[in-house]
Short mmCIF file of C-alpha atoms in Angstrom, two decimals:
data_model
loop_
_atom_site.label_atom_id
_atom_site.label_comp_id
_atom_site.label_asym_id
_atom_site.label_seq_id
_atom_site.Cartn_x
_atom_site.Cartn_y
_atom_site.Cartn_z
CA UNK A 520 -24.86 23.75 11.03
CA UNK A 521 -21.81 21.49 12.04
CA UNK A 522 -20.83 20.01 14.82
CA UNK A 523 -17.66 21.58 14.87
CA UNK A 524 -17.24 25.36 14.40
CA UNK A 525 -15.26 26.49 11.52
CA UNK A 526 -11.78 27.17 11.81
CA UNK A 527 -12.65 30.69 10.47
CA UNK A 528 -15.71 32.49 10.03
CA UNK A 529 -17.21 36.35 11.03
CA UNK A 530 -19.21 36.70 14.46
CA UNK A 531 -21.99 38.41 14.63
CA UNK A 532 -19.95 41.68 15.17
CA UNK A 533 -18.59 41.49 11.83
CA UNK A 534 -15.06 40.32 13.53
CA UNK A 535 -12.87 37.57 11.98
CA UNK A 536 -13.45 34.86 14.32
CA UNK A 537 -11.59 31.33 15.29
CA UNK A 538 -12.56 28.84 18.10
CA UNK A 539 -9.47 30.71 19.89
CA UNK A 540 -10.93 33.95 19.89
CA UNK A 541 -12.54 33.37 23.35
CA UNK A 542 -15.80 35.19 22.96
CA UNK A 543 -18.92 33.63 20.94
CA UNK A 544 -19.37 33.73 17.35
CA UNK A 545 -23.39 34.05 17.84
CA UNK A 546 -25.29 36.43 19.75
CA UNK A 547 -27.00 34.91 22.50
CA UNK A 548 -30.67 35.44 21.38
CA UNK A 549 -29.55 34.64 17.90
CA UNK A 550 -32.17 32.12 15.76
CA UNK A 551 -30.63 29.84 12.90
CA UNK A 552 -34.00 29.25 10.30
CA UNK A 553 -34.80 27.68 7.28
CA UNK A 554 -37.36 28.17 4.34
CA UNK A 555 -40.58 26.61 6.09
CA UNK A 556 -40.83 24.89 2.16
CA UNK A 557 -38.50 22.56 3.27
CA UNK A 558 -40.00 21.04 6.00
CA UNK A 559 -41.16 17.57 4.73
CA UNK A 560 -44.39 17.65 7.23
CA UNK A 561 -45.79 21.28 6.37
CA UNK A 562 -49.65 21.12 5.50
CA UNK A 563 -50.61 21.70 1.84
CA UNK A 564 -52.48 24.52 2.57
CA UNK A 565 -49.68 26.56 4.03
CA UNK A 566 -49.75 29.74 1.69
CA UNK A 567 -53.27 29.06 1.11
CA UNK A 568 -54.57 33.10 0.53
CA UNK A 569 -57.73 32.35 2.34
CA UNK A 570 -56.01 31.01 5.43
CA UNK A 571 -56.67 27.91 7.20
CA UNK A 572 -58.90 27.90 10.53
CA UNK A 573 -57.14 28.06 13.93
CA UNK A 574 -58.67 25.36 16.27
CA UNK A 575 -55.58 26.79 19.22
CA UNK A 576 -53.50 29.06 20.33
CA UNK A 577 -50.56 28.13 22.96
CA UNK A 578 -48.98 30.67 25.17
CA UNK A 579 -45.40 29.61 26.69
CA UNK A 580 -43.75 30.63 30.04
CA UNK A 581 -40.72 29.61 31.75
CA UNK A 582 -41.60 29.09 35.69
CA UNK A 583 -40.25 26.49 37.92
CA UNK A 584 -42.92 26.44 40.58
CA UNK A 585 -46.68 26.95 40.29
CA UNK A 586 -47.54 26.73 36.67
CA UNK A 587 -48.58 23.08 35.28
CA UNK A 588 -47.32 21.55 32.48
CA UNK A 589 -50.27 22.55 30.31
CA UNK A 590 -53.91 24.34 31.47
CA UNK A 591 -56.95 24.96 29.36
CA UNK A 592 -58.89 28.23 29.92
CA UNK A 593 -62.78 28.24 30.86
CA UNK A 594 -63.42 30.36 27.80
CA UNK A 595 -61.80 33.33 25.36
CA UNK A 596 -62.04 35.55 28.13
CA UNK A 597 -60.17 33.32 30.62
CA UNK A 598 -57.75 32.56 28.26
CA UNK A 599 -56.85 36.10 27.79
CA UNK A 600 -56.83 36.31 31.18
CA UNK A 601 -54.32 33.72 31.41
CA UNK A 602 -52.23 35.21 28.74
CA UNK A 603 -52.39 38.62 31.01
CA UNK A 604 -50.81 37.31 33.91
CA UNK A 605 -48.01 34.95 31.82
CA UNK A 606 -44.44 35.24 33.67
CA UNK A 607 -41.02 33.93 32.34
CA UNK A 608 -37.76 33.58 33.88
CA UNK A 609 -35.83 36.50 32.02
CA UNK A 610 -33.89 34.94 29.12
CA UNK A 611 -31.49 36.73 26.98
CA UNK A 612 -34.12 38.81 24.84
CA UNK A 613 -35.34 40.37 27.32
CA UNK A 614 -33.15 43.40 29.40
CA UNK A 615 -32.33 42.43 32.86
CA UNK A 616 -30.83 39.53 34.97
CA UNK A 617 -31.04 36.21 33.42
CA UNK A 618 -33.06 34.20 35.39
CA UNK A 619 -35.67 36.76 37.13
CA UNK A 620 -38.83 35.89 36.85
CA UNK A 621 -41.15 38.87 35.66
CA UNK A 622 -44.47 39.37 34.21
CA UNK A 623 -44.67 38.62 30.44
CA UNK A 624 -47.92 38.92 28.82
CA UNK A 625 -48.51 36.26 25.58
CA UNK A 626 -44.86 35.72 26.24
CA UNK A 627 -44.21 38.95 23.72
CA UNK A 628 -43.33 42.10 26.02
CA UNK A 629 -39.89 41.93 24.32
CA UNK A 630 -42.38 42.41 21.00
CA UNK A 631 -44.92 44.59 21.83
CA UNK A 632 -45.03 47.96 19.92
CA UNK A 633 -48.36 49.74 22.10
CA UNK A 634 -49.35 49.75 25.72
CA UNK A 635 -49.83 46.63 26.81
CA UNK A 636 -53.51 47.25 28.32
CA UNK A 637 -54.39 48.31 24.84
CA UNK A 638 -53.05 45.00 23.65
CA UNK A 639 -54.72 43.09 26.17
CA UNK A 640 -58.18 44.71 25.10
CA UNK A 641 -57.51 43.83 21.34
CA UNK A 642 -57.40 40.11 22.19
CA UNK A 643 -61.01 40.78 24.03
CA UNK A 644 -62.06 42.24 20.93
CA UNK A 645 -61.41 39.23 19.11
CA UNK A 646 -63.67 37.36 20.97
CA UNK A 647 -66.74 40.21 20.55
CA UNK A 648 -66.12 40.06 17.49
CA UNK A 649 -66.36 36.02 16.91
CA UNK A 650 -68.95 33.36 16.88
CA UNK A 651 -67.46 31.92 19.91
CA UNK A 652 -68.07 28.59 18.99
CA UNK A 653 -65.60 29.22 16.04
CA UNK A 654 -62.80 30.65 18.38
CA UNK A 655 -59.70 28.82 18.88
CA UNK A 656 -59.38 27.17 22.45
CA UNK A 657 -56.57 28.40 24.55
CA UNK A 658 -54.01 26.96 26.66
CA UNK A 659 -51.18 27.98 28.73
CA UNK A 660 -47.92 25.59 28.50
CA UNK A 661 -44.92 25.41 31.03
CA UNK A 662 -42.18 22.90 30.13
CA UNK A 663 -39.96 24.29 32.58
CA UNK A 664 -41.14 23.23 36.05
CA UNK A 665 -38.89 21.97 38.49
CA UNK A 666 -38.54 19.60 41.36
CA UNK A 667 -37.57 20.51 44.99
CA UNK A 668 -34.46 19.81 43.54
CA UNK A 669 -34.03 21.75 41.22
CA UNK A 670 -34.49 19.48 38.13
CA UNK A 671 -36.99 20.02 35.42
CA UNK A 672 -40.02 17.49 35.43
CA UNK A 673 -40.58 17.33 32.15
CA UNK A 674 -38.32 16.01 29.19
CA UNK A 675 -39.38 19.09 27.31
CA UNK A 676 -37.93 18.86 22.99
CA UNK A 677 -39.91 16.16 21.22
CA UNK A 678 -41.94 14.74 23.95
CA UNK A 679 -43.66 17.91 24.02
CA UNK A 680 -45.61 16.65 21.35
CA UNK A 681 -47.19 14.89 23.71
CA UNK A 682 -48.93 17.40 25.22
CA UNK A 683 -49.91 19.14 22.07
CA UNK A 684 -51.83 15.57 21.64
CA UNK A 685 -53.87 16.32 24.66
CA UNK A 686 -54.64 19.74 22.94
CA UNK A 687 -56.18 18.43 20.25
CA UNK A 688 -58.20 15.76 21.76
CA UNK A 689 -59.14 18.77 24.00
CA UNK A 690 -60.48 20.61 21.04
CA UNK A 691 -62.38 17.72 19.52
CA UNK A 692 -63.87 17.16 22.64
CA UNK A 693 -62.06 13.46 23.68
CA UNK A 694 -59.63 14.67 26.20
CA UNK A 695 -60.20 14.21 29.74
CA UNK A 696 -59.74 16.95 32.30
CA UNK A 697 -59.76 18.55 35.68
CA UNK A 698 -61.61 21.68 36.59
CA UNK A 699 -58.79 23.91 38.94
CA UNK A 700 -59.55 27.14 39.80
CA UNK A 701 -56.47 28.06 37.33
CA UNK A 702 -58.56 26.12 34.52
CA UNK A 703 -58.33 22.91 32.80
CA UNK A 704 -55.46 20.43 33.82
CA UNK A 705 -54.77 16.82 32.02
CA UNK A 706 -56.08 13.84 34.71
CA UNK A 707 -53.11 11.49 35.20
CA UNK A 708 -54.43 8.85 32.87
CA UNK A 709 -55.62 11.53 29.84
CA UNK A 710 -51.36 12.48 29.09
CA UNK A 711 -50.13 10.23 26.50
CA UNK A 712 -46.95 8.72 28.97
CA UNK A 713 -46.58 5.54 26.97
CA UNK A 714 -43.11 4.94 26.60
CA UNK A 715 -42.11 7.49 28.36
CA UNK A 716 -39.81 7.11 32.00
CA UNK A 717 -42.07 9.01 33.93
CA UNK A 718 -43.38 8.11 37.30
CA UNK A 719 -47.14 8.95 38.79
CA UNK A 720 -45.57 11.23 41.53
CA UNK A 721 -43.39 13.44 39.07
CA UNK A 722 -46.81 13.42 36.29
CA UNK A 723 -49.33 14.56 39.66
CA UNK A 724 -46.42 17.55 40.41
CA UNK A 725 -46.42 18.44 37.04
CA UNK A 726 -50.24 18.98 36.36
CA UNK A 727 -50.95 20.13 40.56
CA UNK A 728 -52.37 23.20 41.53
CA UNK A 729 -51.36 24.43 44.64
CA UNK A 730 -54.58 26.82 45.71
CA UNK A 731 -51.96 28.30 48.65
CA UNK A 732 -49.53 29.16 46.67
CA UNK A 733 -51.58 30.50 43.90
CA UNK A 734 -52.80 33.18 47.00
CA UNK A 735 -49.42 34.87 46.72
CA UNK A 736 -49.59 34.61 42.79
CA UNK A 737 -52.62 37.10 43.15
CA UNK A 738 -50.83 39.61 45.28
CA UNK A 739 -48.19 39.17 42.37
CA UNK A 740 -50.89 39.53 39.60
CA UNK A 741 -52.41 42.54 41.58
CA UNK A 742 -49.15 44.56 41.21
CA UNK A 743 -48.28 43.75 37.74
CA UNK A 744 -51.97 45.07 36.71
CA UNK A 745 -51.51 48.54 38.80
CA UNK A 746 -48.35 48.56 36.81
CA UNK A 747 -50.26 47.76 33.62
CA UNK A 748 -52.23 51.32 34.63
CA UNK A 749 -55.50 52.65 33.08
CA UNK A 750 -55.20 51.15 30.02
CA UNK A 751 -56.18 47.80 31.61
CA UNK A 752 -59.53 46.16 30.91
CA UNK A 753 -61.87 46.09 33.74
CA UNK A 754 -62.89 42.75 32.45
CA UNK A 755 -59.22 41.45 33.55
CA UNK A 756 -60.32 42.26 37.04
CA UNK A 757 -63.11 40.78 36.75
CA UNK A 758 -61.01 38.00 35.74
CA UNK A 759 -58.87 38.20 38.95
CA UNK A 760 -61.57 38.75 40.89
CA UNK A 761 -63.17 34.99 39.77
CA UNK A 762 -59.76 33.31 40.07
CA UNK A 763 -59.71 34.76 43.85
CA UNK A 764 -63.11 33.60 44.80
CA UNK A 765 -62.62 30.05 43.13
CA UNK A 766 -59.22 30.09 45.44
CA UNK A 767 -60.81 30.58 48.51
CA UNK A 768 -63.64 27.77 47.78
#
């Protein structure tokens, strides 16, 4: 990639194309890669045949309110809970207005081939079938939460890495947290902020959990699972059912 486009090249119509042209050369969901071989970090055991154990698993929304920067489930059932009830500001992979927010389970209903309540139930399935002690924790991440303003919170790109700190000191059991009735949030002092322009008030509206507004979030979640239909595991009622009494505590 360059920082200037080429003076000719074909877009991704298959037309000639020039900076002139007036349309863009890319489609808007398009992804530029790389052979992962080339990345100068990657772990040794990368193409290992016997695969390499998973210690977590991070599901990714795009919501300006509500949502905090990062939240640990209570357990595999939680989590997939969690990932149930994900929703995302419609980007352009998805069909629709740019910007809506709508239910997006795991962050993949652009990707999912089956029912979605059938899907669900396979990730509870994964936990029967596990020592539990050997399942990967979960977490839900939002890097797009905004002010009253209107701007994000977070710096989001590399400082992200930050957060994926907290992760693992979650996982090895070092990290500090608070209980929410969404799940586990980072305390103010357990986030990694050294270095980093960030103030206490913008790091405590980051990582709140407002119990009010997560109310209307269950009238929300209610609808999207009546949507979901039959299919839907009881146990993500159940689920709903928890998050509503630990609400109204």
């Amino acid at each position: 990639m360059t920082d200037e486009p080429p003076a000719n090249l074909t877009d991704w119509k298959g037309n000639a194309w020039t900076p002139e042209s007036g349309t863009p050369a890319a489609h808007p969901n398009a992804r530029f890669t790389t052979p992962a071989s080339q990345c100068p970090s990657i772990a040794p055991e990368w193409q290992d045949p016997a695969g390499v154990p998973i210690s977590a698993i991070l599901f990714g929304g795009r919501r300006a309110t509500n949502v905090p920067l990062v939240t640990q489930s209570f357990d595999w059932q939680h989590g997939t809970f969690l990932g149930s009830i994900m929703s995302s500001e419609k980007t352009a992979a998805a069909a629709g207005t740019v910007g809506e927010v709508r239910f997006d389970p795991f962050a993949m209903v652009p990707f999912m081939g089956y029912a979605v309540g059938d899907y669900i139930n396979h990730w509870l399935e994964i936990g029967d079938a596990t020592d539990a002690a050997k399942l990967p924790k979960l977490f839900w991440v939002n890097w797009f939460r905004k002010s009253d303003e209107g701007k994000f919170l977070w710096p989001g790109f590399g400082e992200n890495s930050r957060v994926l700190k907290w992760v693992l000191e979650r996982v090895v059991g070092t990290g500090d947290a608070t209980e929410t009735a969404i799940g586990y949030v980072p305390t103010l002092d357990s986030l990694d902020t050294d270095g980093l322009e960030i103030d206490q008030v913008t790091l405590q509206q980051l990582l709140s959990v407002d119990n009010d507004a997560w109310r209307g979030e269950v009238e929300l979640i209610n609808d999207h699972f009546d949507f979901v239909g039959e299919q839907l595991p009881q146990a993500m009622r159940d689920e709903l059912e928890n998050l509503e009494k630990r609400l109204a505590g």
